[in-house]
Amino acid sequence: MTNMMTTAVQYAIDDIRIEDRPVPEIGPGELLLKTLACGLCGGETMAWYKTEPKVLGHEPVGEVVEVGAGVTDYKIGDRLFVNHHVGRVNSHLSRRGHFTRDPFYKSMKLDPGGVCDYYRVTAQHLAMDTHKLPESISTEAAVTIEPWSCVLSGLKVCNIQPGDTVAVVGAGFMGQGFVHLAPLFGAGKVVALDFSDWRLAKAREFGATHTINPKTEDAVEAMRALNNGRLADTVIVIAPFAAAWEQALALTEVGGCLHLGAPMPPGEQWARDGNAAYFDQITVTSRYSSDHTDTYSYIRLLEAGRINAEAAISHRFDIADTPEAFRMLVEAEKSLKIVVYPHGIPSEKQEAA
């Protein structure tokens, strides 16, 4: 192995460059992983949310190629999932269950990222959120662990009761995850809403019992028509726009739950009627990212065969083609999870693509 590696570096939304950078050096208690595959995340298209330049990617799956002094639980050749951010136990927010809102959480990162040949894993990562992957979980399925663990984390706070009607506003990759996993939390009817008929068809494949295209029909009337005159008990909105949040609120039944699944840009306002906010008794929830308990739960569900993760992989790219892959991510048309292979797309995946 040389001391230089290929990386995909983001300088701006429309400026992704392939660069050679040094392979990270590991210290005691750390690991060096070879990147087997890494997913691209829609959050990386939010210019206000990220700082550039940076090595793209935070959804990698890797294989151990170097073990630091004192590491005994992992060995060369192990295939691992390591969460890119990890928390700590001893803080006020962590003790209250808010691991991801403790500033420590975001300070911990994989070095230098995911869309690169190799990455360094710290001792804190190994202590908090590192998992050996069984053979039953494919590398592509494992690419969904980080993002759909965030879905699972959100569903935990949605207060879904058995048989509830759940609506998901926005049927991109994350929306498909909420559609797919909601029945595991007791959802009865699952309704997907999107302006794209292609995405709505995909939502049916992931378990949506009904779909609504607000571009062609009144969403509230359509919801009442399919739900015995009622609105949805839980509405999850993925689209980070005030208009989408208003649509989601209009779809939420009295006493229901409105879950905010993605943030709007800083400074963008969303106001509610104060009288309705009191009498509707609608609970508004949100959940940033996922912690180690969510990851553990998701991997167990994946291993049990409850999640059809591989069906969410829509496109595969070699690292040299990352700029094209990122353009597809930004366009957000007929794609779901886009995966980059730093060491080349496996031959069987090339055939599938």
Coordinates of C-alpha atoms in Angstrom, one line a residue:
M1 CA 0.0 0.0 0.0
T2 CA 1.4 3.4 -1.0
N3 CA 1.2 6.5 1.3
M4 CA -1.0 8.4 -1.1
M5 CA -4.7 7.7 -2.0
T6 CA -7.5 8.8 -4.2
T7 CA -10.1 11.1 -2.7
A8 CA -13.2 13.0 -3.9
V9 CA -13.1 16.5 -2.5
Q10 CA -16.1 18.9 -2.5
Y11 CA -15.2 22.6 -3.0
A12 CA -18.7 23.7 -3.8
I13 CA -22.0 22.1 -4.9
D14 CA -20.9 22.2 -8.5
D15 CA -17.2 21.6 -7.9
I16 CA -16.1 18.1 -7.0
R17 CA -12.5 17.2 -7.6
I18 CA -10.6 13.9 -7.6
E19 CA -7.3 14.5 -5.7
D20 CA -4.4 12.5 -4.3
R21 CA -4.0 12.9 -0.6
P22 CA -1.9 11.1 2.1
V23 CA -3.3 8.0 3.6
P24 CA -4.1 8.7 7.2
E25 CA -1.7 7.5 9.9
I26 CA -3.2 5.7 12.8
G27 CA -2.2 5.8 16.4
P28 CA -2.7 3.5 19.4
G29 CA -6.3 2.2 19.8
E30 CA -7.2 3.1 16.2
L31 CA -7.8 1.3 12.9
L32 CA -7.2 2.0 9.2
L33 CA -10.0 0.8 6.9
K34 CA -10.1 0.2 3.2
T35 CA -13.3 1.7 1.8
L36 CA -15.4 -1.0 0.2
A37 CA -18.3 1.3 -0.7
C38 CA -19.7 4.7 0.4
G39 CA -23.1 6.2 -0.1
L40 CA -23.8 9.8 -1.1
C41 CA -26.1 11.8 1.2
G42 CA -28.6 14.5 0.2
G43 CA -27.4 16.5 3.2
E44 CA -24.2 17.1 1.2
T45 CA -26.1 19.1 -1.2
M46 CA -27.2 21.6 1.5
A47 CA -24.6 24.4 1.0
W48 CA -25.5 26.1 4.3
Y49 CA -25.0 22.9 6.3
K50 CA -21.5 21.8 5.3
T51 CA -18.1 23.4 5.2
E52 CA -15.8 23.1 2.1
P53 CA -13.4 21.9 1.0
K54 CA -13.9 18.5 2.5
V55 CA -13.6 14.8 1.4
L56 CA -17.1 13.7 0.5
G57 CA -19.0 10.9 2.1
H58 CA -20.0 9.8 5.6
E59 CA -21.7 6.5 4.8
P60 CA -18.8 4.1 4.2
V61 CA -18.3 0.4 4.8
G62 CA -14.8 -0.7 5.2
E63 CA -12.3 -3.6 5.7
V64 CA -9.6 -3.4 8.3
V65 CA -6.1 -3.2 6.8
E66 CA -4.1 -1.9 9.7
V67 CA -4.5 -2.3 13.5
G68 CA -3.2 0.1 16.1
A69 CA -1.4 -0.8 19.3
G70 CA -3.8 -2.1 22.0
V71 CA -6.7 -3.0 19.7
T72 CA -7.8 -6.5 20.4
D73 CA -11.4 -6.7 19.3
Y74 CA -10.7 -6.2 15.5
K75 CA -8.3 -7.8 13.1
I76 CA -7.1 -7.3 9.5
G77 CA -9.8 -8.5 7.1
D78 CA -12.8 -7.7 9.3
R79 CA -15.6 -6.0 7.4
L80 CA -16.9 -3.1 9.6
F81 CA -19.5 -0.4 9.8
V82 CA -18.4 2.6 11.8
N83 CA -20.7 5.5 12.4
H84 CA -19.1 8.7 11.2
H85 CA -20.2 10.7 14.3
V86 CA -20.1 9.1 17.7
G87 CA -21.2 10.4 21.1
R88 CA -20.0 10.0 24.7
V89 CA -21.7 8.8 27.8
N90 CA -20.6 11.3 30.4
S91 CA -22.4 14.6 29.6
H92 CA -25.6 16.3 30.5
L93 CA -27.2 15.9 27.1
S94 CA -26.0 12.3 26.7
R95 CA -27.3 11.3 30.1
R96 CA -30.7 12.6 29.1
G97 CA -30.6 10.5 25.9
H98 CA -29.7 13.4 23.5
F99 CA -26.3 11.9 22.3
T100 CA -26.5 13.6 18.9
R101 CA -27.1 17.1 20.3
D102 CA -24.0 17.0 22.5
P103 CA -21.4 19.1 20.7
F104 CA -18.9 16.3 21.2
Y105 CA -21.0 14.1 18.7
K106 CA -20.3 16.3 15.7
S107 CA -16.6 16.8 16.7
M108 CA -15.9 13.1 16.1
K109 CA -15.5 12.3 12.5
L110 CA -14.0 9.6 10.2
D111 CA -10.6 10.8 8.9
P112 CA -10.8 12.2 6.2
G113 CA -14.2 11.0 5.0
G114 CA -15.9 8.2 3.1
V115 CA -15.3 8.7 -0.6
C116 CA -11.6 7.9 -0.5
D117 CA -9.4 4.8 -0.6
Y118 CA -8.8 4.5 3.1
Y119 CA -10.0 6.1 6.3
R120 CA -8.9 6.3 10.0
V121 CA -11.2 5.2 12.8
T122 CA -10.5 6.6 16.3
A123 CA -10.6 4.8 19.6
Q124 CA -13.8 6.6 20.5
H125 CA -15.4 5.3 17.4
L126 CA -14.4 1.8 18.3
A127 CA -15.7 2.2 21.8
M128 CA -19.1 3.7 20.9
D129 CA -20.4 2.6 17.4
T130 CA -18.4 0.0 15.5
H131 CA -19.9 -3.2 14.2
K132 CA -18.5 -6.3 12.6
L133 CA -20.8 -7.2 9.7
P134 CA -22.1 -10.8 9.3
E135 CA -21.9 -12.4 5.9
S136 CA -25.7 -12.2 5.7
I137 CA -25.5 -8.4 5.4
S138 CA -24.0 -7.4 2.0
T139 CA -21.7 -4.4 1.6
E140 CA -24.4 -2.6 -0.4
A141 CA -27.0 -3.2 2.2
A142 CA -24.6 -2.0 4.9
V143 CA -24.3 1.3 3.0
T144 CA -27.8 2.1 4.3
I145 CA -26.9 1.6 7.9
E146 CA -26.0 5.3 8.7
P147 CA -28.9 7.0 6.8
W148 CA -31.7 4.6 7.6
S149 CA -30.6 4.4 11.2
C150 CA -31.5 8.1 11.2
V151 CA -34.9 7.1 9.9
L152 CA -35.3 4.5 12.7
S153 CA -34.2 7.2 15.2
G154 CA -37.0 9.5 13.9
L155 CA -39.6 6.8 14.0
K156 CA -38.8 6.2 17.6
V157 CA -40.2 9.6 18.5
C158 CA -43.3 9.6 16.2
N159 CA -45.6 8.1 18.8
I160 CA -47.0 5.6 16.3
Q161 CA -49.7 3.3 17.7
P162 CA -50.6 0.0 16.2
G163 CA -52.7 0.5 13.1
D164 CA -52.1 4.2 12.8
T165 CA -52.1 5.9 9.4
V166 CA -48.7 7.3 8.6
A167 CA -48.0 9.8 5.8
V168 CA -44.6 10.6 4.4
V169 CA -44.2 13.9 2.5
G170 CA -41.2 13.5 0.2
A171 CA -40.3 10.1 -1.3
G172 CA -36.6 10.4 -2.0
F173 CA -34.2 7.9 -0.4
M174 CA -34.9 9.0 3.2
G175 CA -38.6 9.2 2.6
Q176 CA -38.6 5.7 1.2
G177 CA -36.9 4.6 4.4
F178 CA -39.7 6.1 6.5
V179 CA -42.2 4.3 4.2
H180 CA -40.4 1.0 4.5
L181 CA -39.7 1.0 8.2
A182 CA -43.0 2.6 9.5
P183 CA -44.8 -0.8 9.6
L184 CA -42.1 -2.1 11.9
F185 CA -43.3 0.5 14.4
G186 CA -47.0 -0.5 14.0
A187 CA -48.2 1.6 11.1
G188 CA -51.3 0.4 9.2
K189 CA -51.9 2.5 6.2
V190 CA -48.7 4.1 4.9
V191 CA -49.2 7.0 2.4
A192 CA -46.4 8.5 0.3
L193 CA -46.7 12.0 -1.1
D194 CA -44.4 13.3 -3.8
F195 CA -44.5 15.3 -7.1
S196 CA -42.7 12.5 -8.9
D197 CA -44.8 9.6 -10.1
W198 CA -41.5 7.6 -10.4
R199 CA -40.8 8.0 -6.8
L200 CA -44.4 7.2 -5.8
A201 CA -44.1 3.9 -7.8
K202 CA -40.9 3.2 -5.8
A203 CA -42.8 3.9 -2.6
R204 CA -45.3 1.2 -3.5
E205 CA -42.4 -1.2 -3.9
F206 CA -41.2 -0.2 -0.4
G207 CA -44.5 -0.8 1.2
A208 CA -46.7 2.2 0.7
T209 CA -50.4 1.2 0.7
H210 CA -51.4 4.5 -1.0
T211 CA -49.7 7.3 -2.9
I212 CA -50.7 10.9 -3.5
N213 CA -49.3 13.4 -6.0
P214 CA -50.1 16.9 -4.7
K215 CA -49.3 18.3 -8.1
T216 CA -52.3 16.5 -9.6
E217 CA -54.8 16.2 -6.7
D218 CA -55.8 17.9 -3.5
A219 CA -53.7 16.1 -0.9
V220 CA -56.0 16.7 2.0
E221 CA -59.1 15.6 0.2
A222 CA -57.2 12.5 -1.1
M223 CA -56.1 11.6 2.4
R224 CA -59.6 11.8 3.8
A225 CA -60.9 9.8 0.9
L226 CA -58.5 6.9 1.6
N227 CA -58.6 7.1 5.4
N228 CA -62.3 7.0 6.3
G229 CA -62.7 10.8 6.3
R230 CA -59.7 11.3 8.7
L231 CA -56.3 12.8 8.3
A232 CA -53.1 10.9 9.1
D233 CA -52.2 10.1 12.7
T234 CA -48.5 10.7 12.0
V235 CA -47.1 12.8 9.2
I236 CA -43.4 12.8 8.5
V237 CA -42.1 15.6 6.2
I238 CA -38.7 15.1 4.6
A239 CA -38.8 18.1 2.1
P240 CA -37.0 21.0 3.9
F241 CA -39.3 23.8 2.7
A242 CA -41.9 25.9 4.5
A243 CA -44.6 25.0 1.9
A244 CA -44.0 21.3 2.5
W245 CA -44.2 21.7 6.3
E246 CA -47.5 23.5 5.8
Q247 CA -48.8 20.7 3.6
A248 CA -47.7 18.1 6.2
L249 CA -49.4 20.0 9.0
A250 CA -52.6 20.2 7.0
L251 CA -52.5 16.4 6.7
T252 CA -52.1 15.8 10.4
E253 CA -55.2 14.7 12.4
V254 CA -56.1 16.2 15.7
G255 CA -54.0 14.6 18.5
G256 CA -51.5 13.4 15.9
C257 CA -47.8 13.8 15.4
L258 CA -46.0 15.9 12.9
H259 CA -42.3 14.8 12.5
L260 CA -39.8 17.1 10.9
G261 CA -37.4 14.8 9.1
A262 CA -35.0 17.4 7.6
P263 CA -34.1 21.0 8.5
M264 CA -34.9 24.1 6.7
P265 CA -32.0 26.6 6.1
P266 CA -31.2 28.9 9.0
G267 CA -33.4 32.0 9.1
E268 CA -36.3 30.5 7.2
Q269 CA -39.5 31.0 9.2
W270 CA -42.3 28.6 9.8
A271 CA -45.3 30.0 11.7
R272 CA -48.4 28.3 13.1
D273 CA -51.8 29.7 14.0
G274 CA -51.6 30.0 17.8
N275 CA -55.2 29.1 18.4
A276 CA -55.0 25.9 16.3
A277 CA -51.6 25.0 17.8
Y278 CA -53.3 24.9 21.2
F279 CA -56.6 23.1 20.3
D280 CA -55.2 20.6 17.7
Q281 CA -53.0 18.9 20.3
I282 CA -50.5 18.0 17.5
T283 CA -47.1 17.0 18.8
V284 CA -44.2 18.3 16.7
T285 CA -41.1 16.1 16.9
S286 CA -37.6 16.1 15.3
R287 CA -34.5 14.0 15.6
Y288 CA -31.1 14.9 14.4
S289 CA -29.0 12.0 13.1
S290 CA -28.7 8.6 14.9
D291 CA -26.9 7.4 17.9
H292 CA -25.3 4.1 18.8
T293 CA -28.6 2.6 20.0
D294 CA -30.3 3.4 16.7
T295 CA -27.4 1.8 14.7
Y296 CA -27.5 -1.3 16.9
S297 CA -31.3 -1.7 16.4
Y298 CA -31.1 -1.1 12.6
I299 CA -28.3 -3.7 12.1
R300 CA -30.4 -6.3 14.0
L301 CA -33.4 -5.6 11.8
L302 CA -31.2 -5.8 8.7
E303 CA -29.7 -9.1 9.8
A304 CA -33.2 -10.5 10.5
G305 CA -34.2 -9.8 6.9
R306 CA -36.9 -7.2 7.9
I307 CA -35.3 -4.5 5.7
N308 CA -34.9 -4.7 1.9
A309 CA -31.9 -2.3 1.9
E310 CA -30.3 -3.4 -1.4
A311 CA -33.5 -2.4 -3.3
A312 CA -32.7 1.2 -2.4
I313 CA -29.4 1.2 -4.3
S314 CA -30.2 2.8 -7.6
H315 CA -26.8 3.8 -9.1
R316 CA -23.2 2.8 -8.7
F317 CA -20.1 4.8 -9.6
D318 CA -16.3 4.4 -9.6
I319 CA -14.6 7.1 -7.5
A320 CA -13.2 8.7 -10.7
D321 CA -16.8 9.4 -11.7
T322 CA -17.8 11.0 -8.4
P323 CA -18.5 14.4 -10.0
E324 CA -21.1 12.8 -12.2
A325 CA -22.5 10.9 -9.2
F326 CA -22.8 14.1 -7.3
R327 CA -24.6 15.9 -10.2
M328 CA -27.2 13.1 -10.1
L329 CA -27.6 13.5 -6.4
V330 CA -28.2 17.3 -6.8
E331 CA -30.7 16.7 -9.6
A332 CA -32.6 14.3 -7.4
E333 CA -34.7 12.9 -10.2
K334 CA -34.9 9.2 -10.9
S335 CA -32.4 8.1 -8.3
L336 CA -32.4 6.9 -4.7
K337 CA -29.2 5.8 -3.0
I338 CA -26.1 6.5 -5.0
V339 CA -23.0 4.4 -4.1
V340 CA -19.4 5.2 -4.9
Y341 CA -16.8 2.4 -5.1
P342 CA -13.3 3.8 -4.4
H343 CA -11.5 0.5 -5.5
G344 CA -13.8 -0.2 -8.5
I345 CA -17.3 -1.5 -8.9
P346 CA -17.4 -5.2 -8.3
S347 CA -18.1 -7.1 -11.5
E348 CA -21.4 -8.5 -10.4
K349 CA -22.6 -5.0 -9.5
Q350 CA -21.5 -3.6 -12.9
E351 CA -23.8 -6.3 -14.5
A352 CA -26.7 -5.3 -12.2
A353 CA -26.3 -1.7 -12.9

